[in-house]
Structure formats: C-alpha cells, structure tokens
Short mmCIF file of C-alpha atoms in Angstrom, two decimals:
data_model
loop_
_atom_site.label_atom_id
_atom_site.label_comp_id
_atom_site.label_asym_id
_atom_site.label_seq_id
_atom_site.Cartn_x
_atom_site.Cartn_y
_atom_site.Cartn_z
CA MET A 82 153.60 149.63 110.50
CA SER A 83 151.81 147.85 107.54
CA VAL A 84 150.57 149.78 104.55
CA SER A 85 147.03 149.12 105.68
CA ASP A 86 147.78 150.73 109.08
CA LEU A 87 149.59 153.57 107.42
CA CYS A 88 146.57 154.36 105.39
CA ARG A 89 144.47 154.52 108.41
CA ASP A 90 146.82 156.71 110.45
CA TYR A 91 146.32 160.59 110.16
CA HIS A 92 149.75 161.43 111.65
CA LEU A 93 152.24 162.92 109.40
CA PRO A 94 155.15 164.14 111.32
CA TRP A 95 157.04 166.15 108.62
CA LEU A 96 153.91 168.25 107.71
CA GLY A 97 152.44 170.89 110.03
CA ALA A 98 155.37 171.99 112.24
CA ASP A 99 154.54 172.42 115.85
CA GLY A 100 155.83 175.97 116.18
CA LYS A 101 159.07 174.81 117.60
CA SER A 102 160.45 174.10 114.11
CA LYS A 103 162.23 176.93 112.27
CA MET A 104 159.53 179.39 111.27
CA GLY A 105 156.96 176.69 112.03
CA ASP A 106 154.23 179.18 112.59
CA VAL A 107 154.18 179.80 108.89
CA ALA A 108 156.37 177.07 107.11
CA LEU A 109 154.56 173.88 107.58
CA GLY A 110 157.28 171.54 106.11
CA SER A 111 160.17 171.26 103.57
CA ARG A 112 160.82 168.69 100.84
CA ILE A 113 163.65 167.83 98.58
CA ARG A 114 163.11 165.63 95.54
CA LEU A 115 165.91 164.23 93.25
CA ALA A 116 165.18 162.81 89.74
CA ARG A 117 167.52 160.11 88.73
CA ASN A 118 167.67 157.57 85.82
CA PHE A 119 169.74 154.49 85.12
CA SER A 120 172.03 154.62 82.01
CA ARG A 121 171.15 152.69 78.91
CA LEU A 122 167.47 152.32 79.81
CA PRO A 123 164.58 154.16 78.39
CA PHE A 124 162.48 156.46 80.65
CA PRO A 125 159.41 154.76 82.16
CA ASN A 126 156.98 156.34 79.89
CA ARG A 127 158.87 154.71 76.92
CA ALA A 128 159.91 151.52 78.54
CA ASN A 129 158.20 148.03 78.07
CA MET A 130 157.37 145.74 80.95
CA LYS A 131 160.65 143.80 80.86
CA GLU A 132 162.59 147.07 81.07
CA LEU A 133 160.41 148.33 83.93
CA ALA A 134 161.06 145.06 85.70
CA GLY A 135 164.80 145.67 85.19
CA VAL A 136 164.63 149.00 86.73
CA GLN A 137 162.89 147.59 89.82
CA ASN A 138 165.56 144.95 90.09
CA ARG A 139 168.35 147.42 89.95
CA ALA A 140 166.81 149.49 92.74
CA ALA A 141 166.14 146.44 94.94
CA SER A 142 169.94 145.32 94.54
CA VAL A 143 171.20 148.41 96.35
CA PHE A 144 168.42 148.94 98.94
CA SER A 145 170.12 147.30 101.84
CA ASP A 146 172.96 149.69 101.30
CA VAL A 147 170.57 152.69 101.24
CA GLU A 148 169.12 151.63 104.63
CA SER A 149 172.46 151.27 106.06
CA ALA A 150 173.41 154.81 104.82
CA VAL A 151 170.36 156.45 106.01
CA GLY A 152 170.31 154.46 109.28
CA GLN A 153 166.70 153.30 109.22
CA GLU A 154 164.63 150.54 107.58
CA PHE A 155 162.23 151.18 104.63
CA ASP A 156 158.97 149.60 103.85
CA VAL A 157 158.90 148.10 100.24
CA VAL A 158 155.41 148.88 98.74
CA GLY A 159 154.36 147.42 95.44
CA ILE A 160 151.81 149.85 93.89
CA GLU A 161 149.95 147.07 91.86
CA GLY A 162 149.36 145.18 95.12
CA LEU A 163 147.56 148.06 96.82
CA THR A 164 143.86 148.82 96.48
CA PRO A 165 142.93 151.97 94.53
CA LEU A 166 141.99 153.68 97.85
CA GLU A 167 145.25 152.89 99.49
CA ARG A 168 147.11 154.29 96.59
CA ASP A 169 145.20 157.47 96.72
CA VAL A 170 145.72 157.74 100.54
CA LEU A 171 149.49 157.55 100.03
CA VAL A 172 149.20 160.34 97.45
CA GLU A 173 147.11 162.47 99.76
CA LYS A 174 149.86 161.93 102.52
CA GLN A 175 152.40 162.87 99.77
CA LEU A 176 154.50 159.72 100.22
CA ILE A 177 154.05 158.91 96.55
CA SER A 178 152.89 160.88 93.61
CA ARG A 179 149.86 160.86 91.38
CA ASN A 180 152.10 159.84 88.48
CA LEU A 181 153.28 156.76 90.17
CA VAL A 182 149.81 155.29 90.46
CA LYS A 183 148.56 156.05 86.87
CA GLN A 184 149.98 152.83 85.62
CA PRO A 185 150.75 150.57 88.65
CA GLN A 186 152.47 147.73 86.89
CA TYR A 187 156.10 147.51 87.94
CA ARG A 188 155.88 150.55 90.14
CA SER A 189 156.98 150.56 93.71
CA ALA A 190 157.94 152.74 96.64
CA TYR A 191 160.36 152.49 99.43
CA ILE A 192 158.92 154.33 102.48
CA ALA A 193 161.06 155.10 105.51
CA ALA A 194 159.94 153.81 108.92
CA ASP A 195 159.56 157.50 110.17
CA ARG A 196 157.71 158.59 106.92
CA SER A 197 160.22 161.32 106.30
CA SER A 198 161.66 159.78 103.16
CA SER A 199 160.40 157.67 100.13
CA ILE A 200 161.80 156.53 96.98
CA MET A 201 159.45 155.98 94.01
CA VAL A 202 160.56 153.61 91.35
CA ASN A 203 159.40 154.03 87.73
CA GLU A 204 157.46 157.25 88.25
CA GLU A 205 158.21 159.82 85.65
CA ASP A 206 161.89 158.87 86.06
CA HIS A 207 163.50 155.68 87.12
CA LEU A 208 164.00 156.98 90.69
CA ARG A 209 162.34 159.80 92.52
CA ILE A 210 164.07 160.26 95.83
CA GLN A 211 162.17 162.58 98.21
CA CYS A 212 162.99 163.49 101.89
CA MET A 213 160.97 165.84 104.06
CA ALA A 214 161.35 167.71 107.34
CA PRO A 215 158.95 169.98 109.40
CA GLY A 216 159.31 173.80 109.23
CA LEU A 217 161.74 175.77 107.04
CA ASP A 218 164.58 173.11 106.98
CA LEU A 219 165.73 172.27 103.47
CA ALA A 220 169.28 171.32 104.71
CA ARG A 221 168.22 168.18 106.60
CA PRO A 222 166.21 166.55 103.85
CA TYR A 223 168.88 167.57 101.31
CA ALA A 224 171.44 165.79 103.42
CA VAL A 225 169.39 162.53 103.61
CA ALA A 226 168.66 162.71 99.94
CA SER A 227 172.20 163.16 99.06
CA LYS A 228 173.18 160.14 101.20
CA ILE A 229 170.69 158.06 99.34
CA ASP A 230 171.81 159.43 95.90
CA ASP A 231 175.50 158.85 96.60
CA THR A 232 174.88 155.33 97.71
CA ILE A 233 172.99 154.47 94.63
CA GLU A 234 175.48 156.14 92.35
CA SER A 235 178.28 154.27 93.96
CA ARG A 236 176.72 150.99 92.98
CA LEU A 237 174.94 151.75 89.66
CA ASP A 238 175.44 153.75 86.49
CA ILE A 239 173.18 156.87 86.54
CA ALA A 240 172.41 158.83 83.35
CA PHE A 241 174.64 161.88 83.45
CA ASP A 242 176.04 164.29 80.81
CA GLU A 243 179.10 166.50 81.59
CA LYS A 244 177.42 169.58 79.92
CA MET A 245 173.65 168.97 80.67
CA GLY A 246 174.00 167.34 84.08
CA TYR A 247 171.50 164.62 85.19
CA LEU A 248 169.29 163.50 82.37
CA THR A 249 165.65 163.39 83.19
CA SER A 250 162.30 162.50 81.48
CA CYS A 251 161.06 166.17 82.01
CA PRO A 252 163.29 168.90 80.53
CA THR A 253 162.43 171.08 83.45
CA ASN A 254 164.22 168.80 85.81
CA LEU A 255 167.41 168.57 83.57
CA GLY A 256 170.64 169.52 85.23
CA THR A 257 170.57 168.97 88.89
CA GLY A 258 167.33 167.02 88.97
CA LEU A 259 166.58 168.72 92.11
CA ARG A 260 163.04 170.10 93.10
CA ALA A 261 162.96 171.93 96.43
CA THR A 262 159.74 172.81 98.07
CA VAL A 263 158.45 174.59 101.12
CA ILE A 264 154.82 174.32 102.11
CA VAL A 265 153.51 177.46 103.80
CA HIS A 266 150.35 178.64 105.48
CA LEU A 267 149.59 182.25 104.43
CA PRO A 268 146.23 183.30 105.87
CA GLY A 269 147.42 186.79 106.59
CA LEU A 270 148.64 187.51 103.11
CA VAL A 271 145.37 186.00 101.63
CA TYR A 272 143.13 188.06 104.06
CA THR A 273 144.93 191.35 103.43
CA ARG A 274 144.88 190.71 99.63
CA ASN A 275 148.60 190.69 99.24
CA MET A 276 148.99 187.10 97.84
CA GLN A 277 149.07 188.13 94.21
CA SER A 278 152.20 190.26 94.86
CA ILE A 279 154.05 187.46 96.50
CA ILE A 280 153.20 185.19 93.52
CA ASN A 281 154.49 187.76 91.10
CA ILE A 282 157.69 188.34 92.97
CA SER A 283 158.28 184.69 93.38
CA GLN A 284 158.09 184.14 89.62
CA GLN A 285 160.70 186.86 88.97
CA LEU A 286 162.93 184.97 91.47
CA GLY A 287 162.65 181.70 89.43
CA LEU A 288 160.07 180.09 92.02
CA SER A 289 156.54 178.82 91.51
CA VAL A 290 153.62 179.14 93.87
CA ARG A 291 150.99 176.36 93.70
CA GLY A 292 148.56 174.54 95.88
CA LEU A 293 149.45 171.93 98.41
CA TYR A 294 149.62 169.03 95.91
CA GLY A 295 151.67 171.01 93.44
CA GLU A 296 150.99 171.90 89.77
CA GLY A 297 147.30 171.98 88.95
CA SER A 298 146.09 171.62 92.46
CA GLU A 299 143.83 174.14 94.29
CA THR A 300 145.10 176.61 96.80
CA VAL A 301 142.46 176.02 99.38
CA GLY A 302 142.91 176.46 103.15
CA ASN A 303 145.47 179.25 102.46
CA ILE A 304 148.14 176.57 101.96
CA PHE A 305 150.73 176.97 99.25
CA SER A 306 153.73 175.17 97.99
CA ILE A 307 156.70 177.18 96.85
CA SER A 308 159.38 175.60 94.62
CA ASN A 309 162.27 176.09 92.38
CA GLN A 310 161.23 176.34 88.70
CA MET A 311 164.68 175.87 87.12
CA THR A 312 167.36 173.18 87.72
CA LEU A 313 169.78 173.60 84.68
CA GLY A 314 172.73 175.75 85.18
CA PHE A 315 172.53 175.98 89.06
CA THR A 316 174.09 174.17 91.89
CA GLU A 317 171.95 172.20 94.34
CA GLU A 318 173.16 174.51 97.15
CA GLY A 319 172.36 177.59 95.11
CA LEU A 320 168.87 176.47 94.48
CA ILE A 321 168.23 175.62 98.00
CA ASP A 322 169.75 179.02 99.33
CA ASN A 323 167.60 181.00 96.80
CA LEU A 324 164.43 179.21 98.03
CA THR A 325 165.33 179.50 101.67
CA SER A 326 165.99 183.22 101.32
CA ALA A 327 162.64 183.77 99.49
CA VAL A 328 160.55 181.80 102.03
CA THR A 329 162.22 183.57 104.84
CA GLU A 330 161.17 186.91 103.33
CA ILE A 331 157.61 185.60 102.66
CA VAL A 332 157.33 184.38 106.34
CA GLU A 333 158.21 187.88 107.51
CA HIS A 334 155.53 189.32 105.20
CA GLU A 335 153.00 186.78 106.52
CA ARG A 336 153.85 187.59 110.23
CA ARG A 337 153.43 191.31 109.49
CA ALA A 338 150.05 190.75 107.76
CA ARG A 339 148.87 188.66 110.75
CA ASN A 340 150.09 191.39 113.24
CA ALA A 341 148.08 193.91 111.25
CA LEU A 342 144.99 191.74 111.26
CA ILE A 343 145.22 191.25 115.07
CA MET A 344 146.06 195.02 115.73
CA TYR A 345 143.16 196.43 113.64
CA SER A 346 140.58 193.54 113.46
CA LYS A 347 141.24 191.50 116.55
CA ASP A 348 137.60 191.03 117.60
CA ARG A 349 136.48 189.98 114.15
CA ILE A 350 139.51 187.61 113.67
CA GLU A 351 139.03 186.16 117.26
CA ASP A 352 135.34 185.57 116.49
CA ALA A 353 136.11 183.97 113.21
CA VAL A 354 138.73 181.68 114.77
CA TRP A 355 136.38 180.45 117.64
CA ARG A 356 133.47 180.03 115.24
CA ALA A 357 135.65 177.84 113.08
CA TYR A 358 136.88 175.88 115.98
CA GLY A 359 133.20 175.48 117.23
CA ILE A 360 132.05 174.22 113.89
CA LEU A 361 134.86 171.58 113.64
CA ARG A 362 134.34 170.45 117.16
CA TYR A 363 130.63 169.87 116.92
CA ALA A 364 129.42 169.74 113.36
CA ARG A 365 127.76 166.67 112.14
CA SER A 366 128.36 167.41 108.48
CA LEU A 367 131.44 168.97 106.70
CA GLY A 368 132.41 169.51 103.19
CA GLU A 369 136.03 169.06 102.04
CA GLY A 370 136.78 172.75 100.88
CA GLU A 371 134.82 174.06 104.06
CA THR A 372 136.91 171.94 106.36
CA LEU A 373 140.18 173.23 104.97
CA GLU A 374 139.10 176.80 105.33
CA LEU A 375 137.94 176.18 108.94
CA ILE A 376 141.16 174.50 109.97
CA SER A 377 143.08 177.29 108.37
CA LYS A 378 141.37 179.71 110.77
CA VAL A 379 142.00 177.50 113.67
CA ARG A 380 145.80 177.20 112.93
CA LEU A 381 145.83 180.97 112.72
CA GLY A 382 144.22 181.35 115.99
CA ILE A 383 146.57 178.87 117.52
CA ASP A 384 149.72 180.67 116.16
CA SER A 385 148.35 184.17 117.19
CA GLY A 386 147.61 183.09 120.62
CA LEU A 387 143.89 183.62 120.24
CA LEU A 388 142.91 180.01 120.72
CA THR A 389 144.11 177.51 123.19
CA GLY A 390 143.49 173.80 123.41
CA PRO A 391 144.37 172.22 120.08
CA ARG A 392 147.99 171.67 119.45
CA PRO A 393 149.69 173.20 116.30
CA GLU A 394 150.32 169.79 114.81
CA THR A 395 146.48 169.12 114.90
CA PHE A 396 146.53 171.27 111.66
CA SER A 397 148.42 168.71 109.61
CA GLU A 398 146.43 165.74 111.20
CA LEU A 399 143.15 167.40 110.07
CA LEU A 400 144.62 167.98 106.65
CA ILE A 401 144.95 164.25 106.13
CA ALA A 402 142.00 163.12 108.17
CA SER A 403 139.53 165.21 106.07
CA ARG A 404 140.76 164.02 102.64
CA PRO A 405 138.20 161.95 100.68
CA SER A 406 140.24 158.89 100.00
CA PHE A 407 141.49 158.63 103.59
CA LEU A 408 137.95 158.80 104.80
CA LYS A 409 136.61 156.30 102.23
CA ASN A 410 139.50 153.81 103.16
CA LEU A 411 138.82 154.32 106.89
CA ALA A 412 135.16 153.48 106.46
CA GLY A 413 136.02 150.67 104.03
CA ASN A 414 133.57 151.98 101.46
CA GLU A 415 135.01 153.19 98.19
CA ASN A 416 131.50 154.32 97.10
CA LEU A 417 131.14 156.76 100.10
CA ALA A 418 130.12 160.12 98.63
CA GLY A 419 127.88 163.13 99.19
CA THR A 420 126.00 163.43 102.49
CA GLU A 421 127.64 160.16 103.80
CA LEU A 422 131.02 161.40 103.17
CA SER A 423 130.40 164.80 104.75
CA HIS A 424 128.99 162.99 107.91
CA GLU A 425 132.16 160.67 107.98
CA ARG A 426 134.38 163.74 107.62
CA ALA A 427 132.73 165.53 110.57
CA ALA A 428 132.92 162.46 112.73
CA VAL A 429 136.61 161.91 111.98
CA VAL A 430 137.42 165.77 112.57
CA ARG A 431 135.67 165.57 116.01
CA LYS A 432 137.72 162.61 116.92
CA VAL A 433 141.01 164.01 115.79
CA LEU A 434 140.34 167.23 117.82
CA THR A 435 139.48 165.11 120.94
CA ASP A 436 142.61 163.05 120.43
CA THR A 437 145.00 165.93 119.79
CA SER A 438 143.91 168.67 122.18
CA ASN A 439 145.88 169.61 125.28
#
C-alpha cells in the first residue's frame, strides 16, 4: 500500500479491539516505544544536517536485517517528501509522532506492512521504535520491539551507560528508554464521576493518564492513554507488569461502572446509545468533538449488548475517519473548514457505518 493509499484508508487494526482481544471491551490497544540513540552523535535537536543525514544512513544500513528479524517488509517514508496533510494523517493514525514532522528535513519512518510497527528516525531521539497490538497485550509488541532493538544493537553502537542505562534526549526516558501505553475507553467511569479517583491512584503508581494523543491532548470521547512515567531504575519487564496490573484493575472498575449504569439507568443509557447511532447514521453535519462523544456512546452500546449492527472495530475506524486532516486529505482540499468540514465528516461517517455494519 502506497503512502497515498495509507492516508486515505481508515482501517487501523491495532486500535479498537474487536472484543475478542484480551479485555478488548475496554482496552482498545497497547503500544511499546523504545528510545535509542547512536554513540558519538548529537541528539537530533542539537545535530546539524550532515549529522542528521548520517543517522539516516546508519538506520538504512541495518534495515534489511530488521525486516528479516521481524518477518515482514517495511515501507520507507521520507517525511520531507510528504504533503503537510499526509504528515498530519500519519500522526492522527499514530504511525508517526507530531515531533517527527515539526522539522521534516532528514526525518523518516519505517512503517510495517501490517501497520503494527513503525520506526521513526531523527525524532526526539535518533530512533523511536514503536510496536502495537489490539487489546491489553503489551507482551506481543514488546517482543517485536525487542527483536528490532537487538538487531540494531548487534550491528551498530548504541549510546548506553552502565549506571544510567540508555542515554536519551529527554531525561524522563533515561534508563530503559521504554514507554508502555494502553489506550482505554472508559465511559462508565466518566459517567459515574469516578474518573478523577482513577487518575489520582494511577499517579501514585507511577503512571500518567492522558488523552488519546498523549501529553497535552484532550480527553474527548472518553478515551484515555495510560503510560508509565518513569524509566530509570526499573527493568522493562517490571514496567510492563506494573502497567498491565494497573490497567487490569481499571478495566474491572470500568466494567462494574457499566454494569451499574445498565442496572439502574438502562432505559436512559439505551436511549442515549440509539440516539447517538441514529445521529451518526443519518446526520448531514457533524462536529469533531460531537462525533467522538457519539461514537463513544455507540461503542458502549455495542459492548453492553444494547446495540446490534455495527461491529466493535467500527469504533476505531470512525476515530480515524472523523479526524480533520484525514477528511481534508480525502477530499483533496487542505482549506476545508467550518461547515464544509462538518458536512464531509458526516458523509464519511455514514459511509464507514454502511461499510462496517454486520
């Protein structure tokens, strides 16, 4: 699939579990990121163009070995060669980060054929390895990320200190260089006003709770990303186990909250779910925040057995299809805004619901 086709495709297999994945009714997806830097080269924010080019060349020199280790091909994407909209769509799909596109010169990404892994070159660090899986499953992406990491380290010198661990541009990544994240859908805890307690407890456990796109992003649509805050002084396995245990507990709290809502307010919740589905199915104009709130209710209805028709994975497809850059790129109009953008969003949402319903 070409980059152009990828940017027009609203499918994202790793996000929005279908319910068959582990705890997929609440945990939408899991991600492992590893920050790595080459020895004797300045971090990207301090490097000149020649040094950035050298980083790209080092990464390219080992990539056939990485493909062999992982067992699939990767597309090489030069960020400078993309249109601004294509860059933003890849950010919306979380295949690359916002940091990577701020200064596109000598920035690139290797994106796996199944879109479950990507490696960013010259982001905040020389390499950002990220691997994803649906549901609550950090073990699988960690195993893939470790294969990629081991392959690169077997061929190239990586900046590492015996006391400090992996050296990274940001001190918060120092040590393991690992950032583990689980994306969860928590309408029950939000509607029962228990979300703040979850945030407070998570912070005590060394975890952060943020919006879908991480630090600084809004928590709309009742979607949250839960990540480890610390990396220094811990093992990779310890960080993953801590996050997995915490998310497992949060999932149980969310399920209890949903059961309470259904038990005590079934008629109101069922009505809200079907109203949301009706609006998405037939509306001619939809705002971005409004759409996220509506699809959250629809997913709650699907997982609670109150709504039949749409498949659970429709949720993630609507998440992507309703984003502004995706819509502008699909329409071929970067100036699409206001009423036109709302009309385009409604049309695409109707199409996605038609394509993905049972």
